[in-house]
PDB file of C-alpha atoms in Angstrom:
ATOM      1  CA  GLU X 237      -4.287   6.788  55.447  1.00  0.00           C
ATOM      2  CA  VAL X 238      -6.138   4.598  52.643  1.00  0.00           C
ATOM      3  CA  SER X 239      -3.710   3.272  49.705  1.00  0.00           C
ATOM      4  CA  TYR X 240      -5.328   3.178  46.380  1.00  0.00           C
ATOM      5  CA  ASP X 241      -2.536   1.448  44.757  1.00  0.00           C
ATOM      6  CA  ILE X 242      -4.099  -1.894  45.006  1.00  0.00           C
ATOM      7  CA  LYS X 243      -2.434  -4.362  42.375  1.00  0.00           C
ATOM      8  CA  GLY X 244      -5.184  -5.677  39.875  1.00  0.00           C
ATOM      9  CA  SER X 245      -7.841  -3.203  40.990  1.00  0.00           C
ATOM     10  CA  ILE X 246     -10.944  -2.165  39.204  1.00  0.00           C
ATOM     11  CA  PHE X 247      -9.276   0.953  38.451  1.00  0.00           C
ATOM     12  CA  ASP X 248      -6.563  -0.459  36.450  1.00  0.00           C
ATOM     13  CA  ASP X 249      -9.068  -2.185  33.906  1.00  0.00           C
ATOM     14  CA  LEU X 250     -10.693   1.398  33.979  1.00  0.00           C
ATOM     15  CA  ASP X 251      -7.261   3.184  33.011  1.00  0.00           C
ATOM     16  CA  ARG X 252      -6.468   0.264  30.477  1.00  0.00           C
ATOM     17  CA  SER X 253      -9.890   0.982  28.988  1.00  0.00           C
ATOM     18  CA  ILE X 254      -9.705   4.753  29.059  1.00  0.00           C
ATOM     19  CA  ALA X 255      -6.100   4.674  27.428  1.00  0.00           C
ATOM     20  CA  VAL X 256      -7.309   2.203  24.492  1.00  0.00           C
ATOM     21  CA  LYS X 257     -10.189   4.761  23.689  1.00  0.00           C
ATOM     22  CA  GLN X 258      -7.940   7.658  23.681  1.00  0.00           C
ATOM     23  CA  ALA X 259      -5.545   5.894  21.597  1.00  0.00           C
ATOM     24  CA  ALA X 260      -8.154   5.167  18.887  1.00  0.00           C
ATOM     25  CA  THR X 261      -9.595   8.817  19.077  1.00  0.00           C
ATOM     26  CA  ASN X 262      -5.982   9.967  18.321  1.00  0.00           C
ATOM     27  CA  SER X 263      -5.365   7.756  15.777  1.00  0.00           C
ATOM     28  CA  THR X 264      -8.944   9.047  14.296  1.00  0.00           C
ATOM     29  CA  VAL X 265      -8.034  12.563  14.735  1.00  0.00           C
ATOM     30  CA  GLY X 266      -4.714  11.803  13.258  1.00  0.00           C
ATOM     31  CA  SER X 267      -6.279  10.151  10.268  1.00  0.00           C
ATOM     32  CA  ARG X 268      -8.693  12.721   9.605  1.00  0.00           C
ATOM     33  CA  MET X 269      -6.229  15.677   9.651  1.00  0.00           C
ATOM     34  CA  GLU X 270      -3.783  13.609   7.337  1.00  0.00           C
ATOM     35  CA  VAL X 271      -6.891  13.443   4.656  1.00  0.00           C
ATOM     36  CA  ASP X 272      -7.747  17.114   4.977  1.00  0.00           C
ATOM     37  CA  GLY X 273      -4.085  17.971   4.563  1.00  0.00           C
ATOM     38  CA  TYR X 274      -3.936  15.823   1.334  1.00  0.00           C
ATOM     39  CA  LEU X 275      -7.273  17.410   0.072  1.00  0.00           C
ATOM     40  CA  ALA X 276      -5.901  20.784   0.451  1.00  0.00           C
ATOM     41  CA  GLU X 277      -3.039  19.949  -1.850  1.00  0.00           C
ATOM     42  CA  LEU X 278      -2.635  21.485  -5.165  1.00  0.00           C
ATOM     43  CA  PRO X 279      -3.399  18.712  -8.030  1.00  0.00           C
ATOM     44  CA  ILE X 280      -0.270  17.305  -9.828  1.00  0.00           C
ATOM     45  CA  GLY X 281       0.462  18.384 -13.308  1.00  0.00           C
ATOM     46  CA  ARG X 282      -1.188  16.098 -16.061  1.00  0.00           C
ATOM     47  CA  LEU X 283       2.009  14.811 -17.047  1.00  0.00           C
ATOM     48  CA  GLU X 284       3.576  14.250 -13.200  1.00  0.00           C
ATOM     49  CA  ASP X 285       4.137  10.925 -12.143  1.00  0.00           C
ATOM     50  CA  PRO X 286       2.047  10.237  -9.327  1.00  0.00           C
ATOM     51  CA  LEU X 287       4.071   7.502  -7.764  1.00  0.00           C
ATOM     52  CA  LYS X 288       7.128   9.813  -7.559  1.00  0.00           C
ATOM     53  CA  TRP X 289       4.842  12.321  -5.780  1.00  0.00           C
ATOM     54  CA  TRP X 290       3.645  10.054  -3.214  1.00  0.00           C
ATOM     55  CA  TYR X 291       7.233   8.805  -2.445  1.00  0.00           C
ATOM     56  CA  GLN X 292       8.078  12.723  -1.931  1.00  0.00           C
ATOM     57  CA  HIS X 293       5.252  13.052   0.441  1.00  0.00           C
ATOM     58  CA  LYS X 294       5.482   9.557   2.233  1.00  0.00           C
ATOM     59  CA  GLU X 295       6.680  11.040   5.357  1.00  0.00           C
ATOM     60  CA  LYS X 296       3.905  13.851   5.233  1.00  0.00           C
ATOM     61  CA  TYR X 297       1.102  11.352   4.560  1.00  0.00           C
ATOM     62  CA  PRO X 298       1.973   7.948   5.968  1.00  0.00           C
ATOM     63  CA  ARG X 299      -1.206   6.422   6.667  1.00  0.00           C
ATOM     64  CA  LEU X 300      -2.374   7.248   2.851  1.00  0.00           C
ATOM     65  CA  TYR X 301       0.854   6.120   1.866  1.00  0.00           C
ATOM     66  CA  LYS X 302       0.305   2.755   2.821  1.00  0.00           C
ATOM     67  CA  LEU X 303      -2.880   2.598   0.264  1.00  0.00           C
ATOM     68  CA  VAL X 304      -1.031   3.852  -2.550  1.00  0.00           C
ATOM     69  CA  PRO X 305       0.424   0.191  -3.793  1.00  0.00           C
ATOM     70  CA  ARG X 306      -3.349  -0.855  -3.549  1.00  0.00           C
ATOM     71  CA  TYR X 307      -4.876   1.990  -5.314  1.00  0.00           C
ATOM     72  CA  LEU X 308      -2.405   3.014  -7.553  1.00  0.00           C
ATOM     73  CA  GLY X 309      -1.553  -0.727  -9.166  1.00  0.00           C
ATOM     74  CA  ILE X 310      -5.187  -1.191 -10.309  1.00  0.00           C
ATOM     75  CA  ILE X 311      -5.493  -1.994 -13.939  1.00  0.00           C
ATOM     76  CA  MET X 312      -7.361   0.759 -15.383  1.00  0.00           C
ATOM     77  CA  ASN X 313      -9.062  -0.780 -18.706  1.00  0.00           C
ATOM     78  CA  SER X 314      -9.949  -4.145 -19.819  1.00  0.00           C
ATOM     79  CA  VAL X 315      -7.439  -4.543 -22.541  1.00  0.00           C
ATOM     80  CA  SER X 316      -4.333  -4.467 -20.326  1.00  0.00           C
ATOM     81  CA  CYS X 317      -6.226  -7.072 -18.048  1.00  0.00           C
ATOM     82  CA  GLU X 318      -6.729  -9.415 -21.194  1.00  0.00           C
ATOM     83  CA  ARG X 319      -3.133  -8.966 -22.047  1.00  0.00           C
ATOM     84  CA  ILE X 320      -1.990  -9.732 -18.665  1.00  0.00           C
ATOM     85  CA  CYS X 321      -4.372 -12.864 -18.599  1.00  0.00           C
ATOM     86  CA  SER X 322      -3.179 -13.706 -22.160  1.00  0.00           C
ATOM     87  CA  LYS X 323       0.697 -13.558 -21.025  1.00  0.00           C
ATOM     88  CA  MET X 324      -0.110 -15.155 -17.858  1.00  0.00           C
ATOM     89  CA  GLY X 325      -1.332 -18.146 -19.783  1.00  0.00           C
ATOM     90  CA  LEU X 326       1.947 -17.870 -21.888  1.00  0.00           C
ATOM     91  CA  ILE X 327       3.745 -18.246 -18.443  1.00  0.00           C
ATOM     92  CA  VAL X 328       1.862 -20.989 -16.451  1.00  0.00           C
ATOM     93  CA  ASN X 329       1.432 -23.954 -18.807  1.00  0.00           C
ATOM     94  CA  ASP X 330       1.680 -27.445 -18.600  1.00  0.00           C
ATOM     95  CA  ARG X 331       5.549 -27.349 -18.154  1.00  0.00           C
ATOM     96  CA  ARG X 332       5.286 -24.895 -15.588  1.00  0.00           C
ATOM     97  CA  THR X 333       2.554 -26.001 -13.298  1.00  0.00           C
ATOM     98  CA  SER X 334       4.764 -25.826 -10.184  1.00  0.00           C
ATOM     99  CA  LEU X 335       5.224 -22.154 -10.320  1.00  0.00           C
ATOM    100  CA  SER X 336       3.744 -20.577  -7.376  1.00  0.00           C
ATOM    101  CA  ALA X 337       1.182 -17.754  -7.954  1.00  0.00           C
ATOM    102  CA  GLN X 338       3.668 -15.186  -6.224  1.00  0.00           C
ATOM    103  CA  LYS X 339       6.589 -16.343  -8.608  1.00  0.00           C
ATOM    104  CA  ALA X 340       3.997 -16.464 -11.880  1.00  0.00           C
ATOM    105  CA  GLY X 341       2.869 -13.074 -10.863  1.00  0.00           C
ATOM    106  CA  MET X 342       6.589 -11.585 -10.487  1.00  0.00           C
ATOM    107  CA  VAL X 343       7.416 -13.264 -13.824  1.00  0.00           C
ATOM    108  CA  CYS X 344       4.059 -11.956 -15.310  1.00  0.00           C
ATOM    109  CA  GLY X 345       5.189  -8.429 -14.176  1.00  0.00           C
ATOM    110  CA  ILE X 346       8.398  -8.513 -15.500  1.00  0.00           C
ATOM    111  CA  ALA X 347       7.195  -9.721 -19.039  1.00  0.00           C
ATOM    112  CA  GLN X 348       4.857  -6.738 -19.164  1.00  0.00           C
ATOM    113  CA  ASN X 349       7.211  -4.302 -18.361  1.00  0.00           C
ATOM    114  CA  LEU X 350       9.915  -5.626 -20.658  1.00  0.00           C
ATOM    115  CA  SER X 351       8.718  -3.392 -23.156  1.00  0.00           C
ATOM    116  CA  LEU X 352       9.682  -0.210 -20.944  1.00  0.00           C
ATOM    117  CA  PHE X 353      13.575  -0.722 -21.068  1.00  0.00           C
ATOM    118  CA  PRO X 354      15.389  -0.372 -24.221  1.00  0.00           C
ATOM    119  CA  ARG X 355      16.667  -3.228 -25.843  1.00  0.00           C
ATOM    120  CA  ASN X 356      20.525  -4.674 -24.952  1.00  0.00           C
ATOM    121  CA  THR X 357      19.902  -3.026 -21.692  1.00  0.00           C
ATOM    122  CA  THR X 358      20.956  -5.065 -18.687  1.00  0.00           C
ATOM    123  CA  VAL X 359      18.764  -4.717 -15.573  1.00  0.00           C
ATOM    124  CA  GLN X 360      20.283  -5.389 -12.116  1.00  0.00           C
ATOM    125  CA  PHE X 361      17.739  -6.679  -9.426  1.00  0.00           C
TER     126      PHE X 361
END
């Protein structure tokens, strides 16, 4: 009787190679099914919040949900972009040169969205 259970044999490498290819194929198939399912959804209403919709469907479309912050956070016109750049110029000045890019972005985001809250409202973070 011949034993094929030799540690480090060529079959181990072959099995690992096949497992990696199958995992990649399964991931591609899962992604394709997720995109197809999303495309089959009815469009949301014009007044509905797309961020809320994605939050409600994040379990159903987990791969696509990872893309939401990247693409739904894009500024859609140059006017608001110019306002943000102007506000950033007021935030990052000679007196605040040690402010990191991340913190400056956070301060700018807060300053930009401050108008969404009614006056005399305390916001807890």
